[in-house]
Coordinates of C-alpha atoms and ligand atoms in Angstrom, one line a residue:
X1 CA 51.8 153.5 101.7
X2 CA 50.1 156.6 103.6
X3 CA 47.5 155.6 105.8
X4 CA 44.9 158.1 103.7
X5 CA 44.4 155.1 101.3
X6 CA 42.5 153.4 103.6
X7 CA 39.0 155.8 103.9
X8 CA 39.1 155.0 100.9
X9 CA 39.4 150.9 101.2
X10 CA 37.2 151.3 104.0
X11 CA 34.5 152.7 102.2
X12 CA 35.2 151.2 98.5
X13 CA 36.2 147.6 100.3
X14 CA 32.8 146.4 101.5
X15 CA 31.3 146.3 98.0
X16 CA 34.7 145.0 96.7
X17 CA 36.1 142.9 98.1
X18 CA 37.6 141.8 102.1
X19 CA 40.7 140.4 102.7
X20 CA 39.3 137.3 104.6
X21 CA 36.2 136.6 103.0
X22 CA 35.6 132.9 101.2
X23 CA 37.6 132.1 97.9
X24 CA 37.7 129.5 95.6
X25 CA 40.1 126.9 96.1
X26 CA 43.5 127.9 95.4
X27 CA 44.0 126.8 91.5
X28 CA 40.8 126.1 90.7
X29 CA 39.3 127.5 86.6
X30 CA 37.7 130.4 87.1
X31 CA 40.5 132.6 86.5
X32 CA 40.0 136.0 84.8
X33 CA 41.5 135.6 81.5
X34 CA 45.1 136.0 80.8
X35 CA 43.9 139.0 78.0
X36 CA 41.2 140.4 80.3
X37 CA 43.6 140.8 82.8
X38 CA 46.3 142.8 80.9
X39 CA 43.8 145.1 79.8
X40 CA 42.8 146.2 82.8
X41 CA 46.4 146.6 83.5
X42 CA 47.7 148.5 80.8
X43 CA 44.5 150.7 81.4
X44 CA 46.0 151.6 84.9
X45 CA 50.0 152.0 83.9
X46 CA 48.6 154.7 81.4
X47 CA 48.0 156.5 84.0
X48 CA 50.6 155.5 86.2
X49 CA 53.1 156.7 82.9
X50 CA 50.8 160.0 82.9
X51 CA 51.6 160.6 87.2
X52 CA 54.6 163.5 88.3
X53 CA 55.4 161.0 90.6
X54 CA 56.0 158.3 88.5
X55 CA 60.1 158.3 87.7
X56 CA 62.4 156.3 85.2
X57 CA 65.9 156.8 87.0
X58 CA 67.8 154.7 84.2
X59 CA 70.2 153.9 87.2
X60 CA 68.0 152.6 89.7
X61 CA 66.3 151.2 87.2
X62 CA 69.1 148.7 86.0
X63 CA 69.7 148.3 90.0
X64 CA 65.8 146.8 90.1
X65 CA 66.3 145.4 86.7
X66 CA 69.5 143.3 88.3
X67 CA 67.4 141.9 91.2
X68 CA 64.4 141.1 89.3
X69 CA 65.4 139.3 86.0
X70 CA 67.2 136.7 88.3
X71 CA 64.1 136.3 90.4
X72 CA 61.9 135.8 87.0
X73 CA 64.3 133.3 85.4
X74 CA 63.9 131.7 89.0
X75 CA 59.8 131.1 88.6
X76 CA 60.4 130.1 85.1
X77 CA 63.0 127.1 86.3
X78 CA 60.4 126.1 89.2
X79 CA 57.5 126.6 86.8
X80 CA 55.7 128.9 88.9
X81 CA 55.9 131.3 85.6
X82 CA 54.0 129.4 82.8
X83 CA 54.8 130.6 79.0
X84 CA 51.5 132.0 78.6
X85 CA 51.9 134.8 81.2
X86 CA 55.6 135.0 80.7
X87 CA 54.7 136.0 77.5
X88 CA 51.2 138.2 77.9
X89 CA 51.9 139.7 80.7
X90 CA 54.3 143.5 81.0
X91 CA 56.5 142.5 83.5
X92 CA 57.0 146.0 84.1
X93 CA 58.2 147.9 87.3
X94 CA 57.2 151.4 88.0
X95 CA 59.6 153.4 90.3
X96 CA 57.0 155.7 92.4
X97 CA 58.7 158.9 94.2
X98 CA 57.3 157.8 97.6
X99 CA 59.1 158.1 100.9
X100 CA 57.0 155.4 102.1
X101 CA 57.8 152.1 101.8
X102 CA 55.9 149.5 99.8
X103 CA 56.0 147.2 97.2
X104 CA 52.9 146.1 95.0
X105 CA 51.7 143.9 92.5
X106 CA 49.3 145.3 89.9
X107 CA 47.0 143.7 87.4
X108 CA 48.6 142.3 84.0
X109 CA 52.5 141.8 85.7
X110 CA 53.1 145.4 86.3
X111 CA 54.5 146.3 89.5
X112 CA 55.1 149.4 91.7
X113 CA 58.2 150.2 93.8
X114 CA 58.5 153.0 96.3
X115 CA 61.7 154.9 96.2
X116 CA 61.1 154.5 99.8
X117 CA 61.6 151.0 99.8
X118 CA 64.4 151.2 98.1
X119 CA 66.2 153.9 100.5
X120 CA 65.0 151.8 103.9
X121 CA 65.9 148.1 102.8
X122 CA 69.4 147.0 104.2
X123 CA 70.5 144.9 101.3
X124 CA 69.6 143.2 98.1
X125 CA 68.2 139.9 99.7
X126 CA 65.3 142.1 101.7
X127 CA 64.4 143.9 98.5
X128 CA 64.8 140.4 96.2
X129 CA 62.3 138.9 99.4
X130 CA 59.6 141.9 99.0
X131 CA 59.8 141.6 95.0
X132 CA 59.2 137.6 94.9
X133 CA 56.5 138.1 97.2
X134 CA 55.3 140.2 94.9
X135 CA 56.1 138.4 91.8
X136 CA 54.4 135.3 93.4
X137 CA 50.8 137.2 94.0
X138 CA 50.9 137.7 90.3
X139 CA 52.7 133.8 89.1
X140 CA 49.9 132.1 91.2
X141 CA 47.3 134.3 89.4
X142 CA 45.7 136.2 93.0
X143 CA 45.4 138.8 91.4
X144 CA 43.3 137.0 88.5
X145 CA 41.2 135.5 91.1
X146 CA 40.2 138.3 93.4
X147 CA 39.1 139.9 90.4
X148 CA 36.7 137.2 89.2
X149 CA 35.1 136.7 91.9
X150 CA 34.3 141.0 91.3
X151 CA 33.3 139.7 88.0
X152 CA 30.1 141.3 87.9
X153 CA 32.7 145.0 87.6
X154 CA 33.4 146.5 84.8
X155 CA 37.2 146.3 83.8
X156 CA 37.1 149.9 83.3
X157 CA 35.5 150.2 87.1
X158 CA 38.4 147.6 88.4
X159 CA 40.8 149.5 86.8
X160 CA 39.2 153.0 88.0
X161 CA 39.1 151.7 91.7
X162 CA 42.3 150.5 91.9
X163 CA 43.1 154.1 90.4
X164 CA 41.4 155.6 92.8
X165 CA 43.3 154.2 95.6
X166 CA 46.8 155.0 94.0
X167 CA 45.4 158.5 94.5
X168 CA 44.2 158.4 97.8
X169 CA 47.4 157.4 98.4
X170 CA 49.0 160.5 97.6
X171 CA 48.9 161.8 100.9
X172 CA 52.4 163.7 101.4
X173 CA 52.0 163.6 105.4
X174 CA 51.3 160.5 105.8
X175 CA 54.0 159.3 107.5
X176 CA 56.4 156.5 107.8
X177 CA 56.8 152.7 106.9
X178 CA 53.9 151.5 107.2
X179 CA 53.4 149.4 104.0
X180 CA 56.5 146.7 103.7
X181 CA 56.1 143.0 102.7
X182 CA 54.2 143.9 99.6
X183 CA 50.4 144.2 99.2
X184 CA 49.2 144.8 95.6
X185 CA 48.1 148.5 95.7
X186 CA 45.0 146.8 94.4
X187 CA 44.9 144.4 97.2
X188 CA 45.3 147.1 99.9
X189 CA 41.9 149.5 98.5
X190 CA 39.6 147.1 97.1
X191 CA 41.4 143.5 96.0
X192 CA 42.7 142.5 99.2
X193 CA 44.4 139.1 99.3
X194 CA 43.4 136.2 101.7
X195 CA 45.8 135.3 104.4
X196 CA 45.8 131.7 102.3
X197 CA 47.5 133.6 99.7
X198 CA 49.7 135.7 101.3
X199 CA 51.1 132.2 102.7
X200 CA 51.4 130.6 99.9
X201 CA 53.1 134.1 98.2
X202 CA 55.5 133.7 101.4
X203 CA 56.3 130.0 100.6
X204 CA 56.6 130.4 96.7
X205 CA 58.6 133.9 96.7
X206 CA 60.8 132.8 99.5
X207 CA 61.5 129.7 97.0
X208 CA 62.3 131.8 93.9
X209 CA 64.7 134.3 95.7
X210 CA 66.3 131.2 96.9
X211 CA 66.9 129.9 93.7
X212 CA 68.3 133.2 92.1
X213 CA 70.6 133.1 95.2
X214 CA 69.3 135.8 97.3
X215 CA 70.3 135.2 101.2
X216 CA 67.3 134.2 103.3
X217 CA 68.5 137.0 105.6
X218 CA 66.8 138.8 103.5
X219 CA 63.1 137.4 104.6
X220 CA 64.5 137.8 108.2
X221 CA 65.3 141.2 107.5
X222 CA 62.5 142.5 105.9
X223 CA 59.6 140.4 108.6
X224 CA 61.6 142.3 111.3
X225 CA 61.4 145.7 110.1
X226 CA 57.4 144.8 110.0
X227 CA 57.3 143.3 112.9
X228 CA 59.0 146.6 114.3
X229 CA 56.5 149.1 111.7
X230 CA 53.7 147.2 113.8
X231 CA 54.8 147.8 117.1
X232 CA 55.3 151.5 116.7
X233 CA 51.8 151.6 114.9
X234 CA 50.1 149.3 117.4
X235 CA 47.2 152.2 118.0
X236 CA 45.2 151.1 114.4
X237 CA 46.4 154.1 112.8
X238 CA 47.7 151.7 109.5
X239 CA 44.9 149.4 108.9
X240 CA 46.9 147.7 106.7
X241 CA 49.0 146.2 109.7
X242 CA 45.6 145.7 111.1
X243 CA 43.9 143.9 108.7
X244 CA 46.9 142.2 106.9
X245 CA 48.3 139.1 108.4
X246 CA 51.6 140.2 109.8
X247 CA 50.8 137.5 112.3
X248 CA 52.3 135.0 114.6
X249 CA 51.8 132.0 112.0
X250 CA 53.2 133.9 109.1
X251 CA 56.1 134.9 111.6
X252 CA 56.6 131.4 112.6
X253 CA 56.7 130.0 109.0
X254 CA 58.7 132.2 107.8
X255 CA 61.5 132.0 110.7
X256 CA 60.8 127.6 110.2
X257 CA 61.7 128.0 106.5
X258 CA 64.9 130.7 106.7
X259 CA 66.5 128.2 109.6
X260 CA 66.0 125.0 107.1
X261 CA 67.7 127.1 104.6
X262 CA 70.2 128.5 106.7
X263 CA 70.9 124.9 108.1
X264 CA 71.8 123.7 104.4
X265 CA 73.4 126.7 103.0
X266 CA 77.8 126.5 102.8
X267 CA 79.9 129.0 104.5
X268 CA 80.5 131.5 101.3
X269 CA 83.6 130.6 99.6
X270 CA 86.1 133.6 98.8
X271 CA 84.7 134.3 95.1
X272 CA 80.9 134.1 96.9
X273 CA 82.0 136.7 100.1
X274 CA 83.9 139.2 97.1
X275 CA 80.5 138.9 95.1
X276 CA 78.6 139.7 98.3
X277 CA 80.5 142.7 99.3
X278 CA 80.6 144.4 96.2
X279 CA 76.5 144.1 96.6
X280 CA 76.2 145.5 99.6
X281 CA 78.7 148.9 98.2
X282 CA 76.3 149.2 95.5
X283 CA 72.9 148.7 97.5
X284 CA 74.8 151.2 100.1
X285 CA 74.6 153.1 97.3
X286 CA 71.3 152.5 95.4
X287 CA 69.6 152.9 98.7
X288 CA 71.6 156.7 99.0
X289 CA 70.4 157.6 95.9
X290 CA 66.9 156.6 96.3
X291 CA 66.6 158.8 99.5
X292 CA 67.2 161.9 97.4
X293 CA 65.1 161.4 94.5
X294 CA 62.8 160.9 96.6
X295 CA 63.0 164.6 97.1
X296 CA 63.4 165.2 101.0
X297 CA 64.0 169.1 101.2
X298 CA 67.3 170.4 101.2
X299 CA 67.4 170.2 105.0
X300 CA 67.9 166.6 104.4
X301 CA 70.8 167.1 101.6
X302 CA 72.9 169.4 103.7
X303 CA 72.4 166.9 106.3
X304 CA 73.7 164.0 103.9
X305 CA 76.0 166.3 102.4
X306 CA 77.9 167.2 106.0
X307 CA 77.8 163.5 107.1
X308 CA 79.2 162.9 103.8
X309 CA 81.8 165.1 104.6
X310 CA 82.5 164.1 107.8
X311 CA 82.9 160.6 107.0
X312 CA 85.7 161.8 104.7
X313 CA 87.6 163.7 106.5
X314 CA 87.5 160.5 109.1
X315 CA 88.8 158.5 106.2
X316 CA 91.9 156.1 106.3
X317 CA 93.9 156.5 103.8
X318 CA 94.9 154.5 101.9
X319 CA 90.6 153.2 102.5
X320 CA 90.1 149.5 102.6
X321 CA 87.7 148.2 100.2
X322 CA 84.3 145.6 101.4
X323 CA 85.0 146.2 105.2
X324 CA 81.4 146.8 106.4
X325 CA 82.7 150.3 107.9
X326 CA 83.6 151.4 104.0
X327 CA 80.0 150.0 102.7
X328 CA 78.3 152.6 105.2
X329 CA 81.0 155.1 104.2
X330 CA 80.7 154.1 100.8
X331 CA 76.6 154.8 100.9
X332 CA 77.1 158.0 102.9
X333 CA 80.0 159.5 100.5
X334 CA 77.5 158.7 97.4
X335 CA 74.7 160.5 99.2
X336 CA 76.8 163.5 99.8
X337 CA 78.2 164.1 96.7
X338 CA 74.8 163.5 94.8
X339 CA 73.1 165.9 97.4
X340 CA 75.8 167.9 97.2
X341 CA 75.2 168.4 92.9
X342 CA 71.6 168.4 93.7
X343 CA 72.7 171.7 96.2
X344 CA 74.8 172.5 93.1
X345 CA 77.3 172.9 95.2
X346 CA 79.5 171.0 92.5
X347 CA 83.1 171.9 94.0
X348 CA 81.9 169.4 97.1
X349 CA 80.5 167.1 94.9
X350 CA 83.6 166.3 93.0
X351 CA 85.4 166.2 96.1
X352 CA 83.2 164.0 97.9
X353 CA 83.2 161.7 94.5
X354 CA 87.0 161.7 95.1
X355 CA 86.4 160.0 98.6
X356 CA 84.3 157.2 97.0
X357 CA 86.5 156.6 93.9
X358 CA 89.1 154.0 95.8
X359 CA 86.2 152.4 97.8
X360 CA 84.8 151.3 95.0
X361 CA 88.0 150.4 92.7
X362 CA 87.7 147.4 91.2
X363 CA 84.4 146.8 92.7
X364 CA 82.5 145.9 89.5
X365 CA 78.9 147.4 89.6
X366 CA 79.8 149.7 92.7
X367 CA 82.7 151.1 90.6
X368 CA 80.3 151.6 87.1
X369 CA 77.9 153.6 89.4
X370 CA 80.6 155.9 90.5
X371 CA 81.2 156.3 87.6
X372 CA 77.8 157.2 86.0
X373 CA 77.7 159.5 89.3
X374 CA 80.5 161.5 87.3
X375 CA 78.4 162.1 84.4
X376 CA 75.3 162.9 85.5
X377 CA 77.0 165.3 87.9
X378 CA 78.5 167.6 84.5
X379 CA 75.4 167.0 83.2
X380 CA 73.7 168.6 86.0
X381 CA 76.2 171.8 85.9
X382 CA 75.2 172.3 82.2
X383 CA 78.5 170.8 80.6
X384 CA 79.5 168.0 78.6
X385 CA 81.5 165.0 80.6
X386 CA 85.0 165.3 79.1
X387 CA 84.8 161.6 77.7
X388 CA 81.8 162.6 75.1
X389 CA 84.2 164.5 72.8
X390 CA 85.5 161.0 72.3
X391 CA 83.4 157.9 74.0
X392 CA 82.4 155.5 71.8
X393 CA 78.7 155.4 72.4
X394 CA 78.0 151.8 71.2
X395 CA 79.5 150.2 73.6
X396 CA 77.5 150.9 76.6
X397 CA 77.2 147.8 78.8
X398 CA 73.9 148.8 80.3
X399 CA 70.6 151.0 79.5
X400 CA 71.8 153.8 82.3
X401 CA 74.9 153.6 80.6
X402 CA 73.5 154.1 77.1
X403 CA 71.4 156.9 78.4
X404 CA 73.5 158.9 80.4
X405 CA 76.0 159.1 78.0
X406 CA 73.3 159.7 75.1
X407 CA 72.6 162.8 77.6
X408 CA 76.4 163.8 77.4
X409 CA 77.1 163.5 73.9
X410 CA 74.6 165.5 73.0
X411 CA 75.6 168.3 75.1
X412 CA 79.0 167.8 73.2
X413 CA 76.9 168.2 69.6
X414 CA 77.4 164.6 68.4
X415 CA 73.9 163.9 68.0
X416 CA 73.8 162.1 64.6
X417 CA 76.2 159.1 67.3
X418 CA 73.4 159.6 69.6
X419 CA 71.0 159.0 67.5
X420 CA 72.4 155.9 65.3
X421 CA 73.2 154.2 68.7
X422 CA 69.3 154.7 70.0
X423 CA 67.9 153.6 66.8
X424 CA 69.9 150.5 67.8
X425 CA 69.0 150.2 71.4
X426 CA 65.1 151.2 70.5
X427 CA 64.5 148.4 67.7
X428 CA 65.1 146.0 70.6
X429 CA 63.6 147.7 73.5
X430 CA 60.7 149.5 71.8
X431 CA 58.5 149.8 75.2
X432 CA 61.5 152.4 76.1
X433 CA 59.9 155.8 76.0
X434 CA 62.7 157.7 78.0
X435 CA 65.4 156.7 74.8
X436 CA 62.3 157.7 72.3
X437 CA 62.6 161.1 73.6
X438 CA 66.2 161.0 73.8
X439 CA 66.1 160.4 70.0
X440 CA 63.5 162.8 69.2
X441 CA 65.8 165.6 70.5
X442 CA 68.8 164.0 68.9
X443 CA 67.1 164.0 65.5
X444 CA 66.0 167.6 66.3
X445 CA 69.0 168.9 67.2
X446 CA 70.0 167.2 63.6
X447 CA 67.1 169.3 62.2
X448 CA 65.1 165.9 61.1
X449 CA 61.8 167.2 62.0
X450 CA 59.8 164.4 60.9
X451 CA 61.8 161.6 62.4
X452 CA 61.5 163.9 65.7
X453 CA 57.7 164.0 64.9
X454 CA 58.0 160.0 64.8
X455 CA 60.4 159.5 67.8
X456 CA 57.9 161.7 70.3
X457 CA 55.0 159.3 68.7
X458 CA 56.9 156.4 69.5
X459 CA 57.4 157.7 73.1
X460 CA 54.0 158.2 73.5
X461 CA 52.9 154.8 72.4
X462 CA 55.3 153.2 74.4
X463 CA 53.6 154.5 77.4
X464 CA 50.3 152.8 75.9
X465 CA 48.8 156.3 75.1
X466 CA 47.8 156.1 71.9
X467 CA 45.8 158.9 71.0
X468 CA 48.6 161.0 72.0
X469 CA 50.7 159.0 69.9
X470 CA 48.4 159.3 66.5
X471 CA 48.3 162.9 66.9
X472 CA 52.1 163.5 66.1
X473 CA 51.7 160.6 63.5
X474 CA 49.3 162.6 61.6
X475 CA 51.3 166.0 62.3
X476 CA 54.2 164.2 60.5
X477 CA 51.9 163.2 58.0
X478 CA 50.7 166.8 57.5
X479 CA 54.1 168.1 57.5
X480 CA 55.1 165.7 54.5
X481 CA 52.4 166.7 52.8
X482 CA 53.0 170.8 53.4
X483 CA 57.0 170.1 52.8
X484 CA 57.1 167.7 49.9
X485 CA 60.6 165.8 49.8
X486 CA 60.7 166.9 53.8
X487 CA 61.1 163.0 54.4
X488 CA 62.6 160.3 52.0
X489 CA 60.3 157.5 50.9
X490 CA 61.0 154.6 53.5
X491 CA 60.6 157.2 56.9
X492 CA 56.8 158.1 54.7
X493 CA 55.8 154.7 54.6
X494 CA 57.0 153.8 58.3
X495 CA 55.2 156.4 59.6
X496 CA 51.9 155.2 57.2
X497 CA 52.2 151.8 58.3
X498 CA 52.4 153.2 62.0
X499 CA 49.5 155.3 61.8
X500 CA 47.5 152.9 60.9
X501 CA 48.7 149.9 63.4
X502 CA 48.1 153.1 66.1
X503 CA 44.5 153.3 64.6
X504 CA 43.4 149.8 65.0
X505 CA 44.5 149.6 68.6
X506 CA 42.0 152.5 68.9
X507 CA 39.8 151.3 67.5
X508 CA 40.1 147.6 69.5
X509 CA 40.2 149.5 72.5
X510 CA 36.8 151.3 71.7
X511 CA 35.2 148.4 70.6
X512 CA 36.3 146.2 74.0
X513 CA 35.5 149.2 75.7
X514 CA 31.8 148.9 74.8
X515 CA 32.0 145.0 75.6
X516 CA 33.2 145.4 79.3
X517 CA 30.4 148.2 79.5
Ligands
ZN601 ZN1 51.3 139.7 99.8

């Protein structure tokens, strides 16, 4: 996180909250309620939803997605994750365009994730060690807690300062890796968490990645690359390495517990090292792609494009699969060829793809990325993938999957498959706003104007902005009414019943909004 955020912490932080000041005991009653919370929460991810920088790469997203839902059915086995916030809270993670790196917890069980992060991490077990961290701030209710005892704000003023230090922290020049091991963004302006928590987020998330089988290398790995970001940074220019207790007794606890578990832990069998390898190919890759979405210039792509290259042309062939040589030349031919379709230079794309093809044969995820790779790079010449004419749409194994090949079937005019299969995948995942829109144009390109109308509402009330959202109800309520027989009967009365669900929450929202005033 750039170091700008901090004026603002500095300034904001006195009245709001210090990171070492006295708390209540942990666990005592006085949380915020589980409700109160979420509010304030869903008040900031609308405008998280509403930031250019806020991204929903289907592909990444499944990458997170894979990491995270082990470590949540792990604090649900331990019981760190109780029914009631299991089931009130979002559990939602927002992928931020951010070179930086940094992890953080919001209010109400929504997270944000630097792309950043993602590109600098060297495997799954250091991102699955920042994200139970994370998860654990929220499971043992910090979060809650620091905001009661700023009980006397406003939710709307919690929710605007913590707003206001996502903001600050969109300083562009702000440098490198300052941020890693995960504060809240809340915690690092104004909701800053005692080193008592941070301890006991240590001891609780190094337990849940445990559990979901992530290597305690991973906790290694990631208090190293701190310990390094704090060394470089020793002059005080990142306050949060300052003020945040990357010290000797976290250090020492953490190396105490990853020994322990390294003590008990097997040698991998043959089926566990295969399983490893193939997720160190696709983080190799995950990590690539995150480096160029997170826009870095096209300096940086022709630089990953001609290391790309060169690693090809160095090539054995044929190339031996999981050897820790072909993971980095797996990562770096993946890089290329995506920088090189970003550069649309799509003759070196497809050549570099080539390269990574029998790298990642037979490789399970590693091999379904390469192949979404392949679509996404037709798509982004303006042509449809040559499996559309045909692909059978409903059987995507995953949401990137389903999306991207949405994406290619309807540049191959088969937009009434697009748009039975979404209206699947949406009655189950109706929080999705990215297929909403996807169906909205697949129902337009089918000339259904209304159920466009509807889709685009959906999207927008998906992203909790609901005023958006009751506009384009009511223009497809007006354009029944000016087009009589426009809709049939059942599509009139969903959209009714919708507008007036989407009215109440409104009207809720006004009326708590004068109650937290
Ligand atoms: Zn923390």
């Amino acid at each position: 996180m750039p170091a700008a955020q901090f004026s603002l912490a500095q300034t904001a932080g006195a009245s709001f909250g210090r990171g070492t000041g006295s708390l209540p005991s942990l666990g005592d009653n006085s949380d915020l309620s589980t409700a109160a919370e979420r509010r304030i929460g869903d008040r900031i991810a609308v405008s998280i939803y509403r930031d250019p920088d806020y991204v929903d790469d289907p592909v990444l997203g499944d990458y997170l997605q894979g990491i995270w839902q082990p470590l949540m059915a792990a604090a649900r086995a331990r019981g760190e994750l109780s029914g009631e916030l299991d089931e009130r809270f979002a559990w939602e993670m927002f992928l931020i365009r951010d070179r930086s790196i940094n992890a953080f917890a919001l209010p109400g069980g929504y997270f944000g994730v630097h792309l950043g992060l993602i590109g600098t991490v060297g495997n799954a077990d250091e991102l699955a060690a920042v994200l139970a961290h994370e998860l654990s701030h929220v499971t043992q209710r910090h979060i809650s807690r620091l905001m009661t005892q700023q009980a006397r704000q406003a939710p709307w003023m919690i929710a605007a300062m913590v707003l206001g230090a996502l903001a600050a922290s969109k300083n562009s020049n702000a440098g490198a890796a300052a941020m890693v091991g995960g504060q809240a963004l809340a915690a690092q302006g104004q909701l800053n968490f005692s080193r008592d928590m941070e301890r006991e987020a240590d001891r609780v998330g190094f337990g849940v990645m445990s559990d979901a089988g992530y290597a305690s290398r991973g906790v290694s790995g990631m208090f190293e690359k701190l310990q390094q970001a704090s060394r470089l940074n020793d002059n005080g220019s990142f306050p949060y390495l300052r003020s945040h207790p990357m010290n000797t007794e976290r250090m020492a606890e953490a190396q105490a517990r990853v020994q322990l578990a390294n003590a008990a832990t097997a040698k991998p069998s043959p089926e566990q090292q295969a399983v490893q390898s193939q997720a160190q190919l696709l983080h190799a890759m995950m990590a690539a792609r995150a480096r160029i979405l997170a826009v870095p210039g096209v300096d940086m792509l022709r630089t990953m494009k001609a290391e790309a290259e060169r690693r090809a042309a160095a090539l054995p062939a044929p190339a031996s699969p999981a050897s820790s040589t072909s993971v980095r030349d797996a990562g770096a031919l993946y890089g290329g060829a995506f920088a090189a379709a970003q550069l649309r230079d799509f003759a070196a794309a497809r050549s570099l793809l080539g390269r990574l093809r029998p790298l990642t044969a037979d490789m399970g995820l590693a091999s379904q990325a390469v192949g979404l790779l392949a679509i996404e790079m037709d798509l982004l010449e303006g042509r449809a993938p040559a499996f559309a004419a045909t692909a059978d749409i409903g059987k995507a194994g995953s949401r990137a999957e389903l999306l991207l090949q949405a994406r290619s079937l309807m540049a191959a005019n088969r937009a009434p498959d697009v748009s039975q299969a979404l209206q699947g995948w949406v009655a189950e995942h109706p929080r999705d706003a990215t297929a909403w829109q996807l169906l909205a144009a697949a129902y337009g390109q089918q000339g259904q104007k209304v159920r466009a109308i509807r889709a685009e509402a959906e999207s927008r009330a998906a992203q909790l902005d609901y005023g958006a959202a009751l506009d384009r109800f009511k223009a497809a309520q007006g354009l029944m009414r000016s087009e009589p027989g426009i809709a049939d009967h059942v599509e009139a009365s969903i959209i009714d019943t919708r507008t007036r669900q989407v009215e109440s929450i409104l009207k809720e929202q006004a009326l708590q909004d004068k109650i937290d005033r």
